[in-house]
Amino acid sequence: NAGVMQNPRHLVRRRGQEARLRCSPMKGHSHVYWYRQLPEEGLKFMVYLQKENIIDESGMPKERFSAEFPKEGPSILRIQQVVRGDSAAYFCASSPYIGSTDTQYFGPGTRLTVL
Amino acid sequence: DQQVKQNSPSLSVQEGRISILNCDYTNSMFDYFLWYKKYPAEGPTFLISISSIKDKNEDGRFTVFLNKSAKHLSLHIVPSQPGDSAVYFCAASEGGTSYGKLTFGQGTILTVHP
């Protein structure tokens, strides 16, 4: 049973470009969380999605950031017009049911560098 | 506003001795606490958790203690092994309608020397 997959593992973008980060949850998991880790900080919650629904996006910046989890395919975190402050590690986690805490399985992360 | 704090950025311990990692929180609505371990270039891995109705939970070499009145929890690793060297994150959840949203501390780098 493959774990949570994230790609790309490393992404370099210039200021003003778009970044698309993908997350494939574990098989059988229909709940996806995105977290961001800035340098020297802990992970910070961004958004929680179920298939085709955004449940909680209270941690998402209001502008430039969006997330989706379509019926088919991976979850996508999209950052438009990236700025240097967006440079961070972005982690996706999946869980088998709603409200899960200790059964959130994390992917290896995507390290975004904005030049 | 840092609701979960790990005030020690790093900890160095000799193999075989006890490692004690500490975590403080400010949000009294937190009712579930977790510890994660993270190696470089990997995602966090769940270690152990504790509900606010308990004050201790044990799993092998790992024990988590919760002091609700002090809003403090700690992770004890006994005996420590070199393979335990990693970054340890404390995390908390409010339960209920938090949908499992986790609030993390900044992490403590544990180094276990052979």
XYZ file of C-alpha atoms in Angstrom:
229
model
C 0.000 0.000 0.000
C 1.786 3.086 -1.250
C 2.023 6.026 1.081
C 1.074 9.617 0.381
C 2.747 10.784 -2.811
C 3.720 14.357 -3.510
C 5.242 15.781 -6.646
C 7.343 17.435 -7.557
C 9.688 16.989 -4.600
C 11.513 20.176 -5.493
C 10.132 23.111 -7.452
C 11.933 26.290 -8.438
C 9.946 29.258 -9.686
C 10.756 32.865 -10.455
C 8.750 35.643 -8.875
C 5.413 36.082 -10.626
C 5.186 32.515 -11.948
C 2.646 29.912 -10.893
C 3.394 26.885 -8.741
C 1.299 23.709 -8.813
C 1.859 21.120 -6.099
C 0.253 17.703 -6.336
C -0.746 15.241 -3.654
C -2.026 11.707 -4.132
C -3.493 10.387 -0.868
C -3.098 6.870 0.397
C -5.395 4.340 -1.211
C -8.806 4.476 0.382
C -8.271 7.905 1.932
C -10.718 10.615 0.916
C -9.536 13.390 3.236
C -6.553 15.610 2.460
C -4.813 18.279 4.512
C -2.176 20.753 3.324
C 0.413 22.219 5.702
C 3.227 24.694 5.083
C 6.539 24.786 6.906
C 8.499 27.998 6.691
C 12.229 27.891 7.552
C 12.867 27.444 11.288
C 9.156 27.020 12.012
C 6.697 24.221 12.602
C 4.072 23.078 10.144
C 1.079 25.364 9.772
C -2.346 24.175 8.630
C -3.549 25.609 5.358
C -6.606 23.740 4.099
C -8.662 20.568 4.592
C -10.453 18.988 1.643
C -12.652 16.046 0.896
C -13.368 14.856 -2.605
C -14.795 17.843 -4.523
C -15.261 19.874 -1.325
C -13.228 22.390 0.663
C -14.113 21.803 4.308
C -11.806 24.257 6.086
C -9.548 26.795 4.393
C -8.987 28.970 7.450
C -5.190 28.687 7.115
C -5.003 29.641 3.458
C -3.814 33.121 2.492
C -6.770 34.978 0.998
C -5.034 35.837 -2.245
C -3.020 33.839 -4.774
C -3.548 30.471 -3.060
C -6.169 27.901 -4.015
C -6.677 24.183 -3.491
C -8.825 21.493 -5.011
C -9.406 17.770 -4.644
C -11.332 16.587 -7.692
C -13.381 13.427 -7.936
C -10.631 11.875 -10.014
C -6.942 12.620 -9.663
C -4.688 14.175 -7.058
C -5.263 17.152 -4.820
C -3.680 20.321 -6.201
C -2.348 23.288 -4.253
C -1.942 26.222 -6.614
C 0.015 29.377 -5.893
C -0.311 32.167 -8.417
C 2.224 34.969 -8.889
C 4.653 33.492 -6.385
C 6.760 35.764 -4.164
C 9.950 35.005 -2.245
C 7.962 34.611 0.979
C 6.210 31.583 -0.532
C 9.480 29.625 -0.363
C 8.755 26.796 2.049
C 8.137 23.087 2.343
C 4.546 22.130 1.600
C 3.287 18.902 3.137
C 0.164 17.007 2.303
C -1.461 14.538 4.687
C -4.326 12.147 4.120
C -6.660 10.314 6.450
C -9.323 7.640 6.043
C -12.108 9.444 7.834
C -13.273 12.819 9.035
C -11.717 14.398 12.090
C -8.785 12.024 12.094
C -5.728 13.159 14.035
C -3.257 10.379 14.763
C -4.129 8.654 11.500
C -3.014 11.531 9.328
C -0.266 10.171 7.088
C 2.126 12.734 5.683
C 3.801 12.824 2.321
C 7.492 13.684 1.860
C 6.724 17.285 0.980
C 7.403 19.638 -1.919
C 10.158 22.156 -1.374
C 9.307 25.337 -3.233
C 12.056 27.851 -3.909
C 11.151 31.221 -5.362
C 14.026 33.075 -6.984
C 0.309 33.854 17.986
C 2.204 30.652 18.783
C -0.357 28.404 20.466
C 2.023 25.444 20.751
C 5.585 26.130 21.819
C 8.679 23.994 22.006
C 11.173 26.224 23.745
C 14.227 24.030 23.284
C 15.434 24.159 19.672
C 17.809 21.262 20.277
C 18.662 18.489 22.716
C 21.737 16.289 22.854
C 21.688 12.976 24.733
C 23.987 10.004 25.181
C 22.830 6.642 23.865
C 21.029 4.646 26.524
C 20.034 7.684 28.572
C 16.623 9.329 28.781
C 15.544 12.022 26.314
C 12.915 14.457 27.561
C 11.278 16.785 25.062
C 8.944 19.490 26.306
C 5.972 21.327 24.852
C 3.711 24.085 26.184
C 0.378 25.242 24.833
C -1.869 28.222 25.432
C -5.200 27.227 23.880
C -7.394 25.632 26.560
C -9.634 24.199 23.823
C -6.941 21.727 22.776
C -8.006 18.256 23.897
C -5.794 15.925 21.910
C -2.021 16.012 21.689
C 0.411 14.226 19.422
C 4.124 13.837 18.878
C 5.612 13.483 15.424
C 9.116 12.553 14.383
C 10.658 13.942 11.219
C 13.793 13.014 9.339
C 15.353 15.400 6.791
C 13.636 15.377 3.388
C 10.746 13.277 4.732
C 7.287 14.043 6.047
C 6.424 13.832 9.741
C 5.662 10.369 11.121
C 3.168 9.894 13.945
C 4.771 8.636 17.187
C 2.340 8.750 20.078
C -0.714 10.668 21.220
C -2.655 11.459 24.365
C -6.186 12.577 25.051
C -6.894 15.299 27.594
C -8.767 12.799 29.767
C -5.471 11.038 30.472
C -2.218 12.185 32.010
C 0.056 9.481 30.653
C 0.302 7.239 27.629
C 3.018 4.696 26.995
C 4.129 2.856 23.866
C 7.341 0.899 24.115
C 10.234 3.257 24.708
C 8.010 6.319 24.299
C 5.883 7.863 27.047
C 3.917 11.082 26.826
C 2.885 12.973 29.967
C 0.199 15.637 30.042
C -0.202 18.262 32.777
C -3.407 20.092 31.895
C -3.241 22.616 34.720
C 0.201 23.706 33.544
C -0.735 23.318 29.867
C 2.421 21.285 29.439
C 3.283 17.967 27.891
C 6.486 16.034 27.562
C 7.802 13.097 25.593
C 10.180 10.684 27.302
C 12.319 8.299 25.278
C 13.999 5.549 27.278
C 16.517 4.266 26.406
C 17.540 6.698 23.666
C 19.080 5.236 20.521
C 21.101 6.885 17.733
C 18.250 6.127 15.318
C 16.045 8.421 17.416
C 18.029 11.413 16.142
C 15.480 13.531 14.301
C 13.279 16.599 14.681
C 10.387 16.073 17.083
C 7.200 18.078 16.729
C 4.510 18.465 19.306
C 1.015 19.013 17.847
C -2.449 19.670 19.243
C -6.024 19.423 18.070
C -9.261 20.934 19.373
C -11.390 17.961 18.437
C -15.040 18.538 17.667
C -15.325 20.606 14.522
C -11.577 21.083 14.132
C -11.779 18.307 11.528
C -8.437 17.020 12.709
C -6.650 20.267 12.006
C -3.302 20.114 13.796
C -1.395 23.008 15.372
C 2.331 22.291 15.520
C 5.186 23.542 17.662
C 8.431 24.697 16.107
C 10.206 21.415 16.681
C 13.162 20.182 18.752
C 16.213 18.637 17.103
C 17.206 15.552 19.092
C 20.715 14.189 18.657
C 21.565 10.884 20.324
C 25.304 10.237 20.501
C 26.629 6.659 20.424
